[in-house]
Short mmCIF file of C-alpha atoms and ligand atoms in Angstrom, two decimals:
data_model
loop_
_atom_site.label_atom_id
_atom_site.label_comp_id
_atom_site.label_asym_id
_atom_site.label_seq_id
_atom_site.Cartn_x
_atom_site.Cartn_y
_atom_site.Cartn_z
CA UNK A 206 0.29 -0.08 0.31
CA UNK A 207 1.30 3.34 -0.87
CA UNK A 208 1.84 6.22 1.85
CA UNK A 209 -0.75 8.06 0.08
CA UNK A 210 -3.81 5.17 0.35
CA UNK A 211 -2.23 4.38 4.05
CA UNK A 212 -2.92 8.35 5.04
CA UNK A 213 -5.62 8.13 3.63
CA UNK A 214 -7.08 5.29 5.68
CA UNK A 215 -6.08 6.85 8.67
CA UNK A 216 -7.86 9.84 8.20
CA UNK A 217 -10.76 7.90 7.37
CA UNK A 218 -10.09 5.86 10.28
CA UNK A 219 -9.68 9.11 12.35
CA UNK A 220 -12.84 10.70 11.19
CA UNK A 221 -14.81 7.89 11.85
CA UNK A 222 -13.15 7.90 15.52
CA UNK A 223 -14.37 11.71 15.90
CA UNK A 224 -17.32 11.50 14.73
CA UNK A 225 -17.97 8.25 17.99
CA UNK A 226 -16.46 10.40 20.44
CA UNK A 227 -18.59 13.31 19.06
CA UNK A 228 -21.20 10.87 20.09
CA UNK A 229 -19.99 9.54 22.26
CA UNK A 230 -19.57 13.29 24.16
CA UNK A 231 -22.86 14.65 22.88
CA UNK A 232 -24.20 11.87 24.93
CA UNK A 233 -23.48 12.79 27.92
CA UNK A 234 -23.88 16.35 27.06
CA UNK A 235 -27.31 16.07 26.67
CA UNK A 236 -27.24 13.96 29.77
CA UNK A 237 -26.68 16.81 31.58
CA UNK A 238 -28.58 18.85 29.40
CA UNK A 239 -31.53 17.42 30.82
CA UNK A 240 -31.08 20.21 33.35
CA UNK A 241 -31.45 22.79 31.67
CA UNK A 242 -34.97 21.77 30.52
CA UNK A 243 -35.39 21.31 34.02
CA UNK A 244 -34.15 25.14 34.54
CA UNK A 245 -36.02 26.26 31.39
CA UNK A 246 -39.37 24.88 32.22
CA UNK A 247 -39.73 25.41 36.53
CA UNK A 248 -39.28 29.84 35.04
CA UNK A 249 -41.66 29.22 33.17
CA UNK A 250 -44.20 27.13 34.21
CA UNK A 251 -45.32 29.36 37.07
CA UNK A 252 -47.19 32.41 35.19
CA UNK A 253 -49.59 29.12 33.77
CA UNK A 254 -49.45 27.93 37.09
CA UNK A 255 -50.04 31.29 39.09
CA UNK A 256 -53.15 31.74 37.70
CA UNK A 257 -54.80 29.26 39.38
CA UNK A 258 -52.98 28.47 42.75
CA UNK A 259 -54.22 32.44 43.35
CA UNK A 260 -57.54 30.94 43.27
CA UNK A 261 -57.22 27.62 45.08
CA UNK A 262 -55.60 28.73 47.51
CA UNK A 263 -56.62 32.81 47.62
CA UNK A 264 -53.78 34.36 48.42
CA UNK A 265 -52.99 37.96 48.33
CA UNK A 266 -50.59 39.34 45.80
CA UNK A 267 -47.21 39.19 48.54
CA UNK A 268 -48.08 36.33 48.55
CA UNK A 269 -48.11 35.57 45.20
CA UNK A 270 -44.32 37.26 44.58
CA UNK A 271 -43.35 34.76 47.46
CA UNK A 272 -44.38 31.30 45.04
CA UNK A 273 -43.04 32.76 42.53
CA UNK A 274 -40.38 34.23 43.47
CA UNK A 275 -39.28 31.11 46.04
CA UNK A 276 -37.62 29.36 42.38
CA UNK A 277 -35.44 32.76 42.11
CA UNK A 278 -34.49 32.21 46.34
CA UNK A 279 -33.87 29.02 45.80
CA UNK A 280 -31.29 29.93 42.62
CA UNK A 281 -28.90 32.08 44.78
CA UNK A 282 -28.93 29.90 47.68
CA UNK A 283 -28.07 26.92 46.04
CA UNK A 284 -25.90 27.85 43.65
CA UNK A 285 -22.85 29.11 46.19
CA UNK A 286 -23.23 25.12 47.62
CA UNK A 287 -22.99 23.75 44.58
CA UNK A 288 -19.67 25.60 44.44
CA UNK A 289 -18.77 23.14 47.28
CA UNK A 290 -19.79 19.95 46.22
CA UNK A 291 -19.24 20.49 42.93
CA UNK A 292 -15.73 21.20 44.14
CA UNK A 293 -15.63 18.55 46.87
CA UNK A 294 -18.02 15.78 46.09
CA UNK A 295 -17.22 16.10 42.09
CA UNK A 296 -19.95 17.34 39.42
CA UNK A 297 -21.22 14.27 38.26
CA UNK A 298 -22.44 14.47 41.74
CA UNK A 299 -23.13 18.18 41.67
CA UNK A 300 -25.46 17.28 38.39
CA UNK A 301 -27.28 13.33 40.60
CA UNK A 302 -27.64 15.88 43.41
CA UNK A 303 -29.94 18.54 41.20
CA UNK A 304 -32.26 15.59 39.05
CA UNK A 305 -32.82 14.27 42.60
CA UNK A 306 -33.45 17.36 44.03
CA UNK A 307 -35.90 18.20 40.82
CA UNK A 308 -38.25 15.49 41.01
CA UNK A 309 -38.45 15.61 45.26
CA UNK A 310 -39.23 19.46 44.54
CA UNK A 311 -42.09 19.01 41.53
CA UNK A 312 -43.84 16.63 44.07
CA UNK A 313 -43.68 18.12 47.08
CA UNK A 314 -45.69 21.05 44.50
CA UNK A 315 -48.04 18.10 43.43
CA UNK A 316 -48.89 16.80 47.01
CA UNK A 317 -48.99 21.12 48.75
CA UNK A 318 -52.55 21.41 50.59
CA UNK A 319 -51.12 24.85 51.65
CA UNK A 320 -48.72 28.06 50.86
CA UNK A 321 -45.96 27.71 53.32
CA UNK A 322 -45.01 24.00 51.43
CA UNK A 323 -45.66 24.85 47.99
CA UNK A 324 -43.08 27.43 49.09
CA UNK A 325 -41.09 25.77 50.19
CA UNK A 326 -41.21 22.52 46.86
CA UNK A 327 -40.44 26.35 45.06
CA UNK A 328 -37.76 26.73 46.59
CA UNK A 329 -36.51 23.84 46.71
CA UNK A 330 -37.10 23.85 42.67
CA UNK A 331 -34.86 27.18 42.85
CA UNK A 332 -32.53 24.79 44.59
CA UNK A 333 -32.20 22.14 41.69
CA UNK A 334 -32.27 25.51 39.32
CA UNK A 335 -28.76 27.10 41.47
CA UNK A 336 -27.29 23.36 40.88
CA UNK A 337 -27.36 22.46 37.19
CA UNK A 338 -26.36 25.56 35.97
CA UNK A 339 -23.26 25.13 37.63
CA UNK A 340 -23.35 21.90 37.32
CA UNK A 341 -23.96 20.89 34.11
CA UNK A 342 -22.47 23.93 32.25
CA UNK A 343 -19.14 22.35 34.09
CA UNK A 344 -19.25 19.03 33.57
CA UNK A 345 -19.91 19.79 29.88
CA UNK A 346 -17.12 22.05 29.27
CA UNK A 347 -14.42 19.91 31.21
CA UNK A 348 -15.76 16.34 29.43
CA UNK A 349 -15.54 18.03 25.38
CA UNK A 350 -12.81 18.27 23.15
CA UNK A 351 -11.49 22.08 22.65
CA UNK A 352 -12.57 22.24 19.36
CA UNK A 353 -16.24 21.48 19.86
CA UNK A 354 -16.80 22.79 23.44
CA UNK A 355 -19.18 25.72 22.77
CA UNK A 356 -21.39 23.71 20.64
CA UNK A 357 -21.41 21.39 24.08
CA UNK A 358 -22.76 23.35 26.34
CA UNK A 359 -24.60 25.51 23.96
CA UNK A 360 -26.56 22.35 24.15
CA UNK A 361 -27.27 23.77 27.45
CA UNK A 362 -29.03 26.82 26.97
CA UNK A 363 -31.02 25.25 23.85
CA UNK A 364 -32.59 22.88 27.49
CA UNK A 365 -33.21 25.12 28.20
CA UNK A 366 -35.29 26.97 25.96
CA UNK A 367 -36.75 24.13 24.98
CA UNK A 368 -37.94 24.09 28.20
CA UNK A 369 -39.17 27.34 28.44
CA UNK A 370 -41.12 26.54 24.88
CA UNK A 371 -42.74 23.67 26.76
CA UNK A 372 -44.09 24.86 29.65
CA UNK A 373 -46.38 27.40 27.25
CA UNK A 374 -47.67 24.54 25.53
CA UNK A 375 -48.36 22.32 28.90
CA UNK A 376 -50.48 25.57 30.49
CA UNK A 377 -51.64 26.00 27.80
CA UNK A 378 -52.82 22.17 27.32
CA UNK A 379 -53.64 22.28 31.12
CA UNK A 380 -55.19 25.21 31.66
CA UNK A 381 -59.00 24.44 30.66
CA UNK A 382 -58.57 21.80 34.27
CA UNK A 383 -57.19 24.68 35.73
CA UNK A 384 -54.54 21.68 36.65
CA UNK A 385 -52.42 23.70 38.87
CA UNK A 386 -50.15 20.49 40.12
CA UNK A 387 -50.11 18.75 36.76
CA UNK A 388 -48.39 21.83 35.11
CA UNK A 389 -44.96 21.83 38.52
CA UNK A 390 -45.57 17.92 39.13
CA UNK A 391 -44.87 17.11 34.90
CA UNK A 392 -41.02 17.99 35.86
CA UNK A 393 -40.35 15.18 38.18
CA UNK A 394 -40.14 12.98 35.09
CA UNK A 395 -37.41 14.63 34.25
CA UNK A 396 -36.18 15.19 37.34
CA UNK A 397 -35.15 11.19 37.71
CA UNK A 398 -34.30 11.06 34.03
CA UNK A 399 -31.42 13.70 34.97
CA UNK A 400 -30.60 11.44 38.28
CA UNK A 401 -31.38 8.25 36.62
CA UNK A 402 -28.30 9.22 33.58
CA UNK A 403 -26.11 10.92 34.92
CA UNK A 404 -25.19 7.62 37.69
CA UNK A 405 -23.86 6.20 34.72
CA UNK A 406 -21.49 9.10 33.38
CA UNK A 407 -18.48 9.22 34.02
CA UNK A 408 -16.32 11.69 36.46
CA UNK A 409 -14.92 14.63 34.47
CA UNK A 410 -11.53 14.06 34.16
CA UNK A 411 -10.45 17.21 35.36
CA UNK A 412 -12.06 17.30 38.70
CA UNK A 413 -10.41 13.91 38.60
CA UNK A 414 -6.72 14.73 38.29
CA UNK A 415 -8.06 18.36 40.58
CA UNK A 416 -8.57 15.23 43.46
CA UNK A 417 -5.11 12.53 42.75
CA UNK A 418 -7.00 9.93 40.60
CA UNK A 419 -4.84 10.11 38.09
CA UNK A 420 -5.24 6.49 36.42
CA UNK A 421 -9.42 6.79 36.92
CA UNK A 422 -8.88 10.46 34.52
CA UNK A 423 -7.14 8.40 32.23
CA UNK A 424 -10.04 6.08 31.46
CA UNK A 425 -12.43 8.92 30.98
CA UNK A 426 -9.60 10.68 28.97
CA UNK A 427 -8.95 7.95 26.64
CA UNK A 428 -13.21 7.44 26.29
CA UNK A 429 -13.60 10.97 25.47
CA UNK A 430 -11.14 11.91 23.21
CA UNK A 431 -9.36 9.07 21.32
CA UNK A 432 -8.00 11.08 18.96
CA UNK A 433 -5.51 13.06 21.81
CA UNK A 434 -3.29 10.74 23.40
CA UNK A 435 -4.06 11.17 27.15
CA UNK A 436 -0.48 11.83 29.22
CA UNK A 437 0.16 15.02 27.01
CA UNK A 438 -3.36 15.95 28.78
CA UNK A 439 -2.78 15.25 31.90
CA UNK A 440 0.43 16.21 31.40
CA UNK A 441 -1.09 19.83 30.86
CA UNK A 442 -3.52 19.45 33.57
CA UNK A 443 -1.01 19.45 35.86
CA UNK A 444 1.26 21.94 35.14
CA UNK A 445 -2.06 24.02 35.51
CA UNK A 446 -2.84 22.81 39.09
CA UNK A 447 1.25 23.77 39.84
CA UNK A 448 0.85 27.08 38.64
CA UNK A 449 -2.11 27.86 40.63
CA UNK A 450 -2.54 28.71 43.80
CA UNK A 451 -4.64 27.61 46.52
CA UNK A 452 -8.45 25.59 46.09
CA UNK A 453 -9.37 27.92 48.33
CA UNK A 454 -13.20 30.44 48.44
CA UNK A 455 -10.47 32.49 50.59
CA UNK A 456 -8.54 32.78 47.11
CA UNK A 457 -11.18 34.42 44.68
CA UNK A 458 -9.20 37.62 46.62
CA UNK A 459 -6.34 36.78 45.22
CA UNK A 460 -5.16 39.75 42.30
CA UNK A 461 -4.41 36.61 40.32
CA UNK A 462 -7.90 35.51 39.84
CA UNK A 463 -9.42 39.20 39.55
CA UNK A 464 -9.59 39.55 36.17
CA UNK A 465 -10.69 36.18 35.34
CA UNK A 466 -13.98 37.06 38.15
CA UNK A 467 -14.45 40.81 36.31
CA UNK A 468 -15.53 39.18 33.07
CA UNK A 469 -17.57 35.59 34.32
CA UNK A 470 -19.67 37.89 36.47
CA UNK A 471 -19.52 41.32 34.66
CA UNK A 472 -21.17 38.89 31.44
CA UNK A 473 -23.34 36.91 34.62
CA UNK A 474 -24.96 40.60 35.61
CA UNK A 475 -25.18 41.82 31.98
CA UNK A 476 -26.80 39.48 29.92
CA UNK A 477 -29.76 39.91 32.63
CA UNK A 478 -29.61 43.77 32.94
CA UNK A 479 -29.57 44.11 29.41
CA UNK A 480 -33.77 43.21 30.09
CA UNK A 481 -34.03 39.13 28.59
CA UNK A 482 -36.80 37.95 31.42
CA UNK A 483 -38.66 41.32 31.02
CA UNK A 484 -39.93 39.68 27.55
CA UNK A 485 -39.40 35.75 28.42
CA UNK A 486 -41.50 36.64 32.13
CA UNK A 487 -43.41 39.15 30.47
CA UNK A 488 -44.34 39.17 27.78
CA UNK A 489 -48.32 37.99 27.09
CA UNK A 490 -48.70 41.96 29.18
CA UNK A 491 -45.65 43.60 26.93
CA UNK A 492 -48.22 42.76 24.22
CA UNK A 493 -51.35 43.67 25.49
CA UNK A 494 -49.53 46.41 26.03
CA UNK A 495 -49.24 46.82 21.73
CA UNK A 496 -51.82 46.74 20.51
CA UNK A 497 -52.95 42.43 20.92
CA UNK A 498 -56.51 42.97 21.93
CA UNK A 499 -57.01 39.36 23.37
CA UNK A 500 -55.26 37.00 26.16
CA UNK A 501 -55.36 34.52 23.66
CA UNK A 502 -53.59 35.75 21.68
CA UNK A 503 -51.18 38.00 23.26
CA UNK A 504 -50.45 34.00 25.04
CA UNK A 505 -50.06 33.31 21.67
CA UNK A 506 -47.72 35.72 20.68
CA UNK A 507 -45.83 34.86 23.48
CA UNK A 508 -46.17 31.12 22.59
CA UNK A 509 -44.27 32.19 18.78
CA UNK A 510 -41.30 34.25 21.09
CA UNK A 511 -40.94 30.61 22.57
CA UNK A 512 -40.47 29.13 19.40
CA UNK A 513 -37.41 31.96 17.99
CA UNK A 514 -36.09 31.42 21.27
CA UNK A 515 -35.20 27.80 20.94
CA UNK A 516 -34.45 28.00 16.49
CA UNK A 517 -31.96 31.03 17.04
CA UNK A 518 -29.32 29.58 19.58
CA UNK A 519 -29.34 26.69 16.72
CA UNK A 520 -26.83 29.70 15.36
CA UNK A 521 -24.96 29.77 18.41
CA UNK A 522 -24.44 25.61 17.99
CA UNK A 523 -23.24 26.76 14.74
CA UNK A 524 -21.36 29.38 14.98
CA UNK A 525 -19.75 29.17 18.58
CA UNK A 526 -16.70 27.18 17.36
CA UNK A 527 -16.20 28.35 13.88
CA UNK A 528 -17.00 31.89 14.16
CA UNK A 529 -15.80 32.62 18.38
CA UNK A 530 -17.31 33.81 21.61
CA UNK A 531 -16.51 37.55 21.08
CA UNK A 532 -17.91 37.63 17.14
CA UNK A 533 -21.54 36.63 18.48
CA UNK A 534 -20.96 38.02 21.40
CA UNK A 535 -20.44 42.11 19.19
CA UNK A 536 -23.22 41.34 16.82
CA UNK A 537 -26.00 39.77 19.65
CA UNK A 538 -24.99 42.36 21.50
CA UNK A 539 -25.67 45.56 19.36
CA UNK A 540 -29.06 43.67 18.03
CA UNK A 541 -30.38 43.66 21.03
CA UNK A 542 -29.15 47.52 21.77
CA UNK A 543 -30.79 48.46 18.30
CA UNK A 544 -33.71 46.40 18.91
CA UNK A 545 -34.23 48.03 22.60
CA UNK A 546 -34.22 51.65 20.91
CA UNK A 547 -35.92 50.56 18.71
CA UNK A 548 -38.87 49.75 20.40
CA UNK A 549 -38.27 52.61 23.30
CA UNK A 550 -39.16 55.20 20.53
CA UNK A 551 -42.32 53.06 19.68
CA UNK A 552 -43.58 53.06 22.98
CA UNK A 553 -42.26 56.74 23.54
CA UNK A 554 -44.38 57.87 19.91
CA UNK A 555 -47.95 56.69 20.68
CA UNK A 556 -50.40 57.51 23.42
CA UNK A 557 -50.23 56.32 27.10
CA UNK A 558 -47.23 54.74 26.71
CA UNK A 559 -49.32 51.95 24.64
CA UNK A 560 -47.54 50.92 20.88
CA UNK A 561 -50.38 50.16 18.82
CA UNK A 562 -51.37 50.00 15.53
CA UNK A 563 -48.37 49.86 13.02
CA UNK A 564 -46.01 50.93 15.89
CA UNK A 565 -47.62 47.44 17.64
CA UNK A 566 -46.24 45.72 14.62
CA UNK A 567 -43.39 47.20 14.70
CA UNK A 568 -43.07 46.25 18.46
CA UNK A 569 -43.31 43.20 17.37
CA UNK A 570 -40.62 42.62 15.09
CA UNK A 571 -38.60 44.37 17.66
CA UNK A 572 -39.02 41.85 20.19
CA UNK A 573 -38.86 38.45 18.02
CA UNK A 574 -35.85 40.63 16.32
CA UNK A 575 -34.10 41.34 20.19
CA UNK A 576 -34.88 37.59 21.15
CA UNK A 577 -32.88 36.25 18.32
CA UNK A 578 -30.32 38.53 19.03
CA UNK A 579 -29.67 37.63 22.90
CA UNK A 580 -30.26 33.55 22.02
CA UNK A 581 -27.24 32.96 19.57
CA UNK A 582 -25.63 35.71 21.91
CA UNK A 583 -25.74 36.40 25.64
CA UNK A 584 -28.18 33.48 26.35
CA UNK A 585 -25.79 30.71 25.12
CA UNK A 586 -22.30 31.98 25.24
CA UNK A 587 -22.40 34.03 28.91
CA UNK A 588 -23.16 29.13 30.59
CA UNK A 589 -20.18 28.35 27.85
CA UNK A 590 -17.40 31.24 29.25
CA UNK A 591 -18.45 31.46 33.11
CA UNK A 592 -17.67 27.53 32.69
CA UNK A 593 -14.18 27.54 30.50
CA UNK A 594 -12.36 30.81 32.14
CA UNK A 595 -11.78 29.81 35.81
CA UNK A 596 -9.04 27.98 36.43
CA UNK A 597 -9.64 23.99 37.35
CA UNK A 598 -8.81 24.63 40.99
CA UNK A 599 -11.35 27.50 41.41
CA UNK A 600 -13.38 26.47 38.63
CA UNK A 601 -16.33 25.54 40.78
CA UNK A 602 -16.11 28.56 43.96
CA UNK A 603 -15.53 31.13 40.90
CA UNK A 604 -18.27 29.55 38.99
CA UNK A 605 -20.30 29.45 41.96
CA UNK A 606 -20.31 33.39 42.44
CA UNK A 607 -20.93 34.03 38.68
CA UNK A 608 -24.24 32.09 38.64
CA UNK A 609 -25.31 33.28 42.02
CA UNK A 610 -24.13 36.80 40.50
CA UNK A 611 -26.68 36.06 37.80
CA UNK A 612 -29.80 34.91 39.61
CA UNK A 613 -29.51 38.43 42.04
CA UNK A 614 -29.95 40.78 38.99
CA UNK A 615 -32.29 37.94 37.42
CA UNK A 616 -34.03 39.02 40.93
CA UNK A 617 -33.53 42.67 40.27
CA UNK A 618 -34.80 43.05 37.03
CA UNK A 619 -38.02 41.08 37.24
CA UNK A 620 -38.56 42.82 40.83
CA UNK A 621 -38.00 45.87 39.15
CA UNK A 622 -39.96 45.58 36.19
CA UNK A 623 -43.59 45.86 36.75
CA UNK A 624 -42.82 49.31 38.64
CA UNK A 625 -40.37 51.13 35.89
CA UNK A 626 -43.33 50.36 33.63
CA UNK A 627 -45.40 51.71 35.74
CA UNK A 628 -43.36 54.69 37.42
CA UNK A 629 -41.04 55.41 34.19
CA UNK A 630 -43.56 54.04 31.32
CA UNK A 631 -42.69 51.58 29.02
CA UNK A 632 -40.35 53.48 26.64
CA UNK A 633 -37.94 54.79 29.35
CA UNK A 634 -37.95 51.13 31.51
CA UNK A 635 -36.85 49.75 27.49
CA UNK A 636 -34.51 52.58 27.32
CA UNK A 637 -32.51 51.89 30.42
CA UNK A 638 -32.14 48.49 28.88
CA UNK A 639 -30.60 50.00 26.34
CA UNK A 640 -27.95 52.00 27.83
CA UNK A 641 -26.89 49.04 29.87
CA UNK A 642 -27.01 47.14 26.47
CA UNK A 643 -24.28 49.85 25.27
CA UNK A 644 -22.85 49.38 28.19
CA UNK A 645 -22.00 45.16 27.84
CA UNK A 646 -21.10 46.15 24.15
CA UNK A 647 -17.58 47.92 25.38
CA UNK A 648 -17.59 45.58 28.44
CA UNK A 649 -17.08 42.34 25.67
CA UNK A 650 -14.87 44.22 23.33
CA UNK A 651 -12.88 46.05 25.83
CA UNK A 652 -12.32 42.93 28.28
CA UNK A 653 -13.74 39.42 27.15
CA UNK A 654 -11.20 37.34 25.68
CA UNK A 655 -11.64 35.40 22.78
CA UNK A 656 -11.30 30.89 23.85
CA UNK A 657 -12.27 29.28 20.94
CA UNK A 658 -10.61 25.97 20.32
CA UNK A 659 -8.50 26.68 22.82
CA UNK A 660 -8.17 23.93 25.52
CA UNK A 661 -9.11 24.65 29.12
CA UNK A 662 -5.80 24.71 29.90
CA UNK A 663 -4.82 27.27 27.48
CA UNK A 664 -7.37 29.52 28.61
CA UNK A 665 -6.65 29.39 32.26
CA UNK A 666 -3.19 30.62 31.17
CA UNK A 667 -4.75 33.45 29.23
CA UNK A 668 -4.83 35.78 32.82
CA UNK A 669 -1.24 34.78 34.09
C1 BGC B 850 -30.75 33.12 31.18
C2 BGC B 850 -32.34 33.18 31.26
C3 BGC B 850 -33.16 33.65 30.85
C4 BGC B 850 -33.47 32.36 29.63
C5 BGC B 850 -33.77 32.58 28.09
C6 BGC B 850 -30.64 31.97 29.89
O1 BGC B 850 -29.97 31.95 29.40
O2 BGC B 850 -30.02 32.24 32.05
O3 BGC B 850 -31.93 34.04 32.88
O4 BGC B 850 -35.22 33.00 31.28
O5 BGC B 850 -31.81 32.55 28.89
O6 BGC B 850 -33.18 31.84 27.33
#
């Protein structure tokens, strides 16, 4: 056999091995991403369920707020716990616990016979979300080969968007029966699937090395990436660990970690303060203000936004490892700013702060475009980058802090949106989000590094 034939044999062998690798890692990523689906479903479902909960339990406005925001409080609190668990018990265990917590919490909501149990159940659901939003992206990032890491971590965001959409559909189907217990309880099934599925998945090789379990790490690396020499990867990981400081929470205050933390926390907060959840959580109200007469048309338009959110996430899945993180972030945030400005002006130019007629149509187009721009930029790339920019020794803690910051900002925006629209009007509210978008754009251009195609160990060198 000539050299040319042999080398073409080698190429096709490595292509075949390459696609086997991709499908194994894709399966690992897909199982972990179930947590993202629960994150999306459980944040979306409450808007439908609350209407019937209110009726059954005769709750006052303050209690209603408590039931709705218990999830965010749980996510905020448990993100920090997730940092400890992911560091000490492992990335795999964090995802298994998330699944168990989701399943238990959903069942608690089903049997709730009063407000305290329901609030406890929803708080626990939030704990599942906090655990998964730290555990899943980090786990996927640590098992994925560098060249396709962006695509695989973006599956987490895809699952979030699918979860939101499914929650809208489930609520629409179950609304005639006012079956809020089913709405909340259905999440127990994917919760169990996550816990059981993760039991069969390997531990992250990076976590194993960090805990001195080199041989097990080698076995996992051989499985997830047989095309590269595991010894070489192991040496890089060990070098990286040796070059880093202590792996404690206190180490987060050390100057060496500061630049990475500024980027991670900054991205996490900017993802929220540019207003995405004002749209996701309050879309029906915005559509009604834009002149959609009935509840039903407003709800149909909201479902449309859910579909667009899912579809546009594929743009990131397709491009994030080809074009890189920075170009997508810059294009997406610039688009978000432009659509927010037009939205603001549309509401500004209409009587009594409502956009009707052709201005109403502009509003709808702008909202849809805004969601598209978010869905291929700040949506997936924030979760991706906060799982890849931190050095291994402090990855769990730093990711926990960034995730907690994301949930804190989420809480702030969803609490203040109704107040801002009442006091300042819709126009000024959207223009404030646009101004924060401009700040985000400068931040990305000035501070966010490109991580496309780099191994996690190469990325951690960027900060040294
Ligand atoms: C954000 C959520 C948001 C969702 C919308 C996620 O990346 O963290 O707050 O609701 O995207 O798709």
